[in-house]
Amino acid sequence: MRFHVEHVDLDDPRALALRGILDLDLDERYREVDADDPPEAAAQRSAALAIHPADVVATLLAVDADGSALGHVVLRRLSEEWELKRLIVTAAARRRGVGRALTEAVVTRARDGGARRVILQSGRMQPESLALYAAAGFTPIPVYEPYIATMPDSLCFERVL
């Protein structure tokens, strides 16, 4: 599969569409886990996961020759850290190097920006993501803010640059 990675605006329609697909997928995966949470817990979780445009360093899409988006990722500043967020690869493009290419593009952008590491938050219901991050050289770290109070069972990782 031939594709390239390009920088786009956070509100690029293709990026918005892929984040919508990711939201639906995560809602399905965590539906039972989060079923007993009170509404305020869900609201706090949503706030912790929100991406504020001012914090975004880069929004990247993997795009095929026709311009169709195959994958998406965001690199954002989180206080003094650089965080990989919202990585998704379309079902048709999985296991073709798209996730790896997006992850490496984020790492390169962070390194070029002076980051000492890239961090990320994931969860046990995302085994494909966990395998990708391990293969890309990310190692486990303790849960960090803003996830400590809202998602204490998160699985968090870093890649030292």
PDB file of C-alpha atoms in Angstrom:
ATOM      1  CA  MET A   1       0.000   0.000   0.000  1.00  0.00           C
ATOM      2  CA  ARG A   2       1.436   3.343  -1.051  1.00  0.00           C
ATOM      3  CA  PHE A   3       0.766   6.343   1.151  1.00  0.00           C
ATOM      4  CA  HIS A   4       2.425   9.433   2.520  1.00  0.00           C
ATOM      5  CA  VAL A   5       2.096  11.371   5.765  1.00  0.00           C
ATOM      6  CA  GLU A   6       1.038  15.000   5.565  1.00  0.00           C
ATOM      7  CA  HIS A   7       0.434  17.821   8.025  1.00  0.00           C
ATOM      8  CA  VAL A   8      -3.157  19.087   8.065  1.00  0.00           C
ATOM      9  CA  ASP A   9      -5.236  21.448  10.166  1.00  0.00           C
ATOM     10  CA  LEU A  10      -6.888  19.977  13.250  1.00  0.00           C
ATOM     11  CA  ASP A  11     -10.273  20.725  11.665  1.00  0.00           C
ATOM     12  CA  ASP A  12      -9.453  19.106   8.307  1.00  0.00           C
ATOM     13  CA  PRO A  13     -12.656  17.228   7.328  1.00  0.00           C
ATOM     14  CA  ARG A  14     -10.760  13.961   6.914  1.00  0.00           C
ATOM     15  CA  ALA A  15      -9.195  14.351  10.359  1.00  0.00           C
ATOM     16  CA  LEU A  16     -12.586  15.119  11.894  1.00  0.00           C
ATOM     17  CA  ALA A  17     -14.111  12.061  10.225  1.00  0.00           C
ATOM     18  CA  LEU A  18     -11.374   9.742  11.496  1.00  0.00           C
ATOM     19  CA  ARG A  19     -11.634  11.124  15.035  1.00  0.00           C
ATOM     20  CA  GLY A  20     -15.381  10.453  14.868  1.00  0.00           C
ATOM     21  CA  ILE A  21     -14.707   6.834  13.890  1.00  0.00           C
ATOM     22  CA  LEU A  22     -12.191   6.551  16.731  1.00  0.00           C
ATOM     23  CA  ASP A  23     -14.728   7.911  19.217  1.00  0.00           C
ATOM     24  CA  LEU A  24     -17.294   5.315  18.151  1.00  0.00           C
ATOM     25  CA  ASP A  25     -14.723   2.529  18.379  1.00  0.00           C
ATOM     26  CA  LEU A  26     -13.556   3.547  21.861  1.00  0.00           C
ATOM     27  CA  ASP A  27     -17.137   3.976  23.075  1.00  0.00           C
ATOM     28  CA  GLU A  28     -17.856   0.413  21.973  1.00  0.00           C
ATOM     29  CA  ARG A  29     -14.678  -1.036  23.490  1.00  0.00           C
ATOM     30  CA  TYR A  30     -15.154   0.647  26.869  1.00  0.00           C
ATOM     31  CA  ARG A  31     -18.958   0.581  27.085  1.00  0.00           C
ATOM     32  CA  GLU A  32     -19.072  -2.186  29.699  1.00  0.00           C
ATOM     33  CA  VAL A  33     -16.043  -0.885  31.598  1.00  0.00           C
ATOM     34  CA  ASP A  34     -17.587   2.583  31.929  1.00  0.00           C
ATOM     35  CA  ALA A  35     -21.221   1.449  32.274  1.00  0.00           C
ATOM     36  CA  ASP A  36     -21.553   2.151  35.993  1.00  0.00           C
ATOM     37  CA  ASP A  37     -19.826   5.534  35.940  1.00  0.00           C
ATOM     38  CA  PRO A  38     -21.956   8.480  37.078  1.00  0.00           C
ATOM     39  CA  PRO A  39     -22.499  11.234  34.488  1.00  0.00           C
ATOM     40  CA  GLU A  40     -20.008  13.537  36.208  1.00  0.00           C
ATOM     41  CA  ALA A  41     -17.261  10.903  35.830  1.00  0.00           C
ATOM     42  CA  ALA A  42     -17.991  10.641  32.114  1.00  0.00           C
ATOM     43  CA  ALA A  43     -17.827  14.432  31.816  1.00  0.00           C
ATOM     44  CA  GLN A  44     -14.492  14.546  33.653  1.00  0.00           C
ATOM     45  CA  ARG A  45     -13.128  11.801  31.406  1.00  0.00           C
ATOM     46  CA  SER A  46     -14.235  13.717  28.308  1.00  0.00           C
ATOM     47  CA  ALA A  47     -12.569  16.875  29.614  1.00  0.00           C
ATOM     48  CA  ALA A  48      -9.319  15.000  30.249  1.00  0.00           C
ATOM     49  CA  LEU A  49      -9.351  13.585  26.721  1.00  0.00           C
ATOM     50  CA  ALA A  50     -10.270  16.864  25.005  1.00  0.00           C
ATOM     51  CA  ILE A  51      -7.762  18.346  22.607  1.00  0.00           C
ATOM     52  CA  HIS A  52      -7.564  22.124  22.711  1.00  0.00           C
ATOM     53  CA  PRO A  53      -6.408  23.597  19.392  1.00  0.00           C
ATOM     54  CA  ALA A  54      -3.902  25.903  21.103  1.00  0.00           C
ATOM     55  CA  ASP A  55      -2.066  22.841  22.469  1.00  0.00           C
ATOM     56  CA  VAL A  56      -1.750  21.068  19.114  1.00  0.00           C
ATOM     57  CA  VAL A  57       1.751  20.936  17.675  1.00  0.00           C
ATOM     58  CA  ALA A  58       0.832  18.831  14.642  1.00  0.00           C
ATOM     59  CA  THR A  59      -2.083  16.952  13.130  1.00  0.00           C
ATOM     60  CA  LEU A  60      -0.928  14.278  10.722  1.00  0.00           C
ATOM     61  CA  LEU A  61      -2.778  12.146   8.200  1.00  0.00           C
ATOM     62  CA  ALA A  62      -1.587   9.129   6.277  1.00  0.00           C
ATOM     63  CA  VAL A  63      -3.041   9.623   2.807  1.00  0.00           C
ATOM     64  CA  ASP A  64      -3.166   7.332  -0.220  1.00  0.00           C
ATOM     65  CA  ALA A  65      -2.609   8.399  -3.835  1.00  0.00           C
ATOM     66  CA  ASP A  66      -6.273   9.398  -4.182  1.00  0.00           C
ATOM     67  CA  GLY A  67      -6.117  11.684  -1.133  1.00  0.00           C
ATOM     68  CA  SER A  68      -8.163   9.336   1.038  1.00  0.00           C
ATOM     69  CA  ALA A  69      -7.176   9.355   4.692  1.00  0.00           C
ATOM     70  CA  LEU A  70      -5.870   6.024   5.973  1.00  0.00           C
ATOM     71  CA  GLY A  71      -4.851   7.152   9.443  1.00  0.00           C
ATOM     72  CA  HIS A  72      -4.607  10.097  11.817  1.00  0.00           C
ATOM     73  CA  VAL A  73      -2.618  11.237  14.834  1.00  0.00           C
ATOM     74  CA  VAL A  74      -2.203  14.421  16.869  1.00  0.00           C
ATOM     75  CA  LEU A  75       0.874  15.647  18.708  1.00  0.00           C
ATOM     76  CA  ARG A  76       0.053  18.074  21.477  1.00  0.00           C
ATOM     77  CA  ARG A  77       1.794  19.899  24.266  1.00  0.00           C
ATOM     78  CA  LEU A  78       0.627  18.818  27.707  1.00  0.00           C
ATOM     79  CA  SER A  79       2.333  21.185  30.138  1.00  0.00           C
ATOM     80  CA  GLU A  80       6.023  20.526  29.523  1.00  0.00           C
ATOM     81  CA  GLU A  81       5.390  17.185  27.812  1.00  0.00           C
ATOM     82  CA  TRP A  82       4.735  16.190  24.197  1.00  0.00           C
ATOM     83  CA  GLU A  83       1.821  13.754  23.939  1.00  0.00           C
ATOM     84  CA  LEU A  84       0.731  11.466  21.109  1.00  0.00           C
ATOM     85  CA  LYS A  85      -3.087  11.512  20.884  1.00  0.00           C
ATOM     86  CA  ARG A  86      -5.930  10.171  18.781  1.00  0.00           C
ATOM     87  CA  LEU A  87      -4.035   7.631  16.688  1.00  0.00           C
ATOM     88  CA  ILE A  88      -6.352   5.738  14.376  1.00  0.00           C
ATOM     89  CA  VAL A  89      -5.796   3.623  11.284  1.00  0.00           C
ATOM     90  CA  THR A  90      -8.766   2.702   9.109  1.00  0.00           C
ATOM     91  CA  ALA A  91      -9.717  -0.967   9.141  1.00  0.00           C
ATOM     92  CA  ALA A  92      -8.718  -1.389   5.478  1.00  0.00           C
ATOM     93  CA  ALA A  93      -5.236   0.070   6.091  1.00  0.00           C
ATOM     94  CA  ARG A  94      -4.288  -1.885   9.210  1.00  0.00           C
ATOM     95  CA  ARG A  95      -1.145  -4.033   9.242  1.00  0.00           C
ATOM     96  CA  ARG A  96       0.301  -2.088   6.321  1.00  0.00           C
ATOM     97  CA  GLY A  97       2.695   0.239   8.189  1.00  0.00           C
ATOM     98  CA  VAL A  98       0.343   3.201   8.507  1.00  0.00           C
ATOM     99  CA  GLY A  99       0.289   3.248  12.315  1.00  0.00           C
ATOM    100  CA  ARG A 100       4.058   2.853  12.483  1.00  0.00           C
ATOM    101  CA  ALA A 101       4.572   5.684   9.956  1.00  0.00           C
ATOM    102  CA  LEU A 102       2.273   8.033  11.870  1.00  0.00           C
ATOM    103  CA  THR A 103       3.931   7.171  15.171  1.00  0.00           C
ATOM    104  CA  GLU A 104       7.402   7.765  13.740  1.00  0.00           C
ATOM    105  CA  ALA A 105       6.268  11.063  12.187  1.00  0.00           C
ATOM    106  CA  VAL A 106       5.058  12.247  15.604  1.00  0.00           C
ATOM    107  CA  VAL A 107       8.327  11.194  17.236  1.00  0.00           C
ATOM    108  CA  THR A 108      10.338  13.007  14.557  1.00  0.00           C
ATOM    109  CA  ARG A 109       8.251  16.171  14.914  1.00  0.00           C
ATOM    110  CA  ALA A 110       8.618  16.107  18.704  1.00  0.00           C
ATOM    111  CA  ARG A 111      12.378  15.521  18.480  1.00  0.00           C
ATOM    112  CA  ASP A 112      12.714  18.383  15.973  1.00  0.00           C
ATOM    113  CA  GLY A 113      10.765  20.574  18.408  1.00  0.00           C
ATOM    114  CA  GLY A 114      13.145  19.854  21.266  1.00  0.00           C
ATOM    115  CA  ALA A 115      11.164  17.211  23.150  1.00  0.00           C
ATOM    116  CA  ARG A 116      13.097  14.857  25.417  1.00  0.00           C
ATOM    117  CA  ARG A 117      10.350  12.242  25.196  1.00  0.00           C
ATOM    118  CA  VAL A 118       6.880  11.539  23.787  1.00  0.00           C
ATOM    119  CA  ILE A 119       4.207  10.228  26.151  1.00  0.00           C
ATOM    120  CA  LEU A 120       0.835   8.633  25.501  1.00  0.00           C
ATOM    121  CA  GLN A 121      -2.183   7.230  27.307  1.00  0.00           C
ATOM    122  CA  SER A 122      -4.015   4.085  26.209  1.00  0.00           C
ATOM    123  CA  GLY A 123      -6.003   1.276  27.769  1.00  0.00           C
ATOM    124  CA  ARG A 124      -6.259  -2.464  28.116  1.00  0.00           C
ATOM    125  CA  MET A 125      -9.170  -2.679  25.667  1.00  0.00           C
ATOM    126  CA  GLN A 126      -6.869  -1.526  22.841  1.00  0.00           C
ATOM    127  CA  PRO A 127      -4.493  -4.466  22.314  1.00  0.00           C
ATOM    128  CA  GLU A 128      -3.628  -3.449  18.746  1.00  0.00           C
ATOM    129  CA  SER A 129      -2.483  -0.040  19.951  1.00  0.00           C
ATOM    130  CA  LEU A 130      -0.490  -1.520  22.813  1.00  0.00           C
ATOM    131  CA  ALA A 131       1.338  -3.838  20.410  1.00  0.00           C
ATOM    132  CA  LEU A 132       2.123  -0.957  18.047  1.00  0.00           C
ATOM    133  CA  TYR A 133       3.487   1.222  20.848  1.00  0.00           C
ATOM    134  CA  ALA A 134       5.690  -1.575  22.190  1.00  0.00           C
ATOM    135  CA  ALA A 135       7.047  -2.292  18.705  1.00  0.00           C
ATOM    136  CA  ALA A 136       7.742   1.436  18.256  1.00  0.00           C
ATOM    137  CA  GLY A 137       9.910   1.548  21.375  1.00  0.00           C
ATOM    138  CA  PHE A 138       7.476   2.973  23.917  1.00  0.00           C
ATOM    139  CA  THR A 139       7.886   1.709  27.483  1.00  0.00           C
ATOM    140  CA  PRO A 140       5.415   1.778  30.396  1.00  0.00           C
ATOM    141  CA  ILE A 141       5.301   4.738  32.779  1.00  0.00           C
ATOM    142  CA  PRO A 142       2.956   5.594  35.661  1.00  0.00           C
ATOM    143  CA  VAL A 143      -0.395   7.152  34.823  1.00  0.00           C
ATOM    144  CA  TYR A 144       0.036  10.919  34.500  1.00  0.00           C
ATOM    145  CA  GLU A 145      -2.234  13.952  34.711  1.00  0.00           C
ATOM    146  CA  PRO A 146      -4.898  14.560  33.564  1.00  0.00           C
ATOM    147  CA  TYR A 147      -5.674  10.831  33.681  1.00  0.00           C
ATOM    148  CA  ILE A 148      -4.825  10.004  37.311  1.00  0.00           C
ATOM    149  CA  ALA A 149      -8.206  11.020  38.706  1.00  0.00           C
ATOM    150  CA  THR A 150     -10.328  10.394  35.615  1.00  0.00           C
ATOM    151  CA  MET A 151      -8.870   7.164  34.208  1.00  0.00           C
ATOM    152  CA  PRO A 152      -6.583   5.657  36.855  1.00  0.00           C
ATOM    153  CA  ASP A 153      -6.527   2.285  35.065  1.00  0.00           C
ATOM    154  CA  SER A 154      -4.973   3.840  31.964  1.00  0.00           C
ATOM    155  CA  LEU A 155      -1.860   2.313  30.496  1.00  0.00           C
ATOM    156  CA  CYS A 156       0.676   5.059  29.836  1.00  0.00           C
ATOM    157  CA  PHE A 157       3.931   4.960  27.914  1.00  0.00           C
ATOM    158  CA  GLU A 158       6.935   7.030  26.941  1.00  0.00           C
ATOM    159  CA  ARG A 159       9.522   6.979  24.239  1.00  0.00           C
ATOM    160  CA  VAL A 160      12.693   8.711  25.278  1.00  0.00           C
ATOM    161  CA  LEU A 161      14.200  10.665  22.396  1.00  0.00           C
TER     162      LEU A 161
END
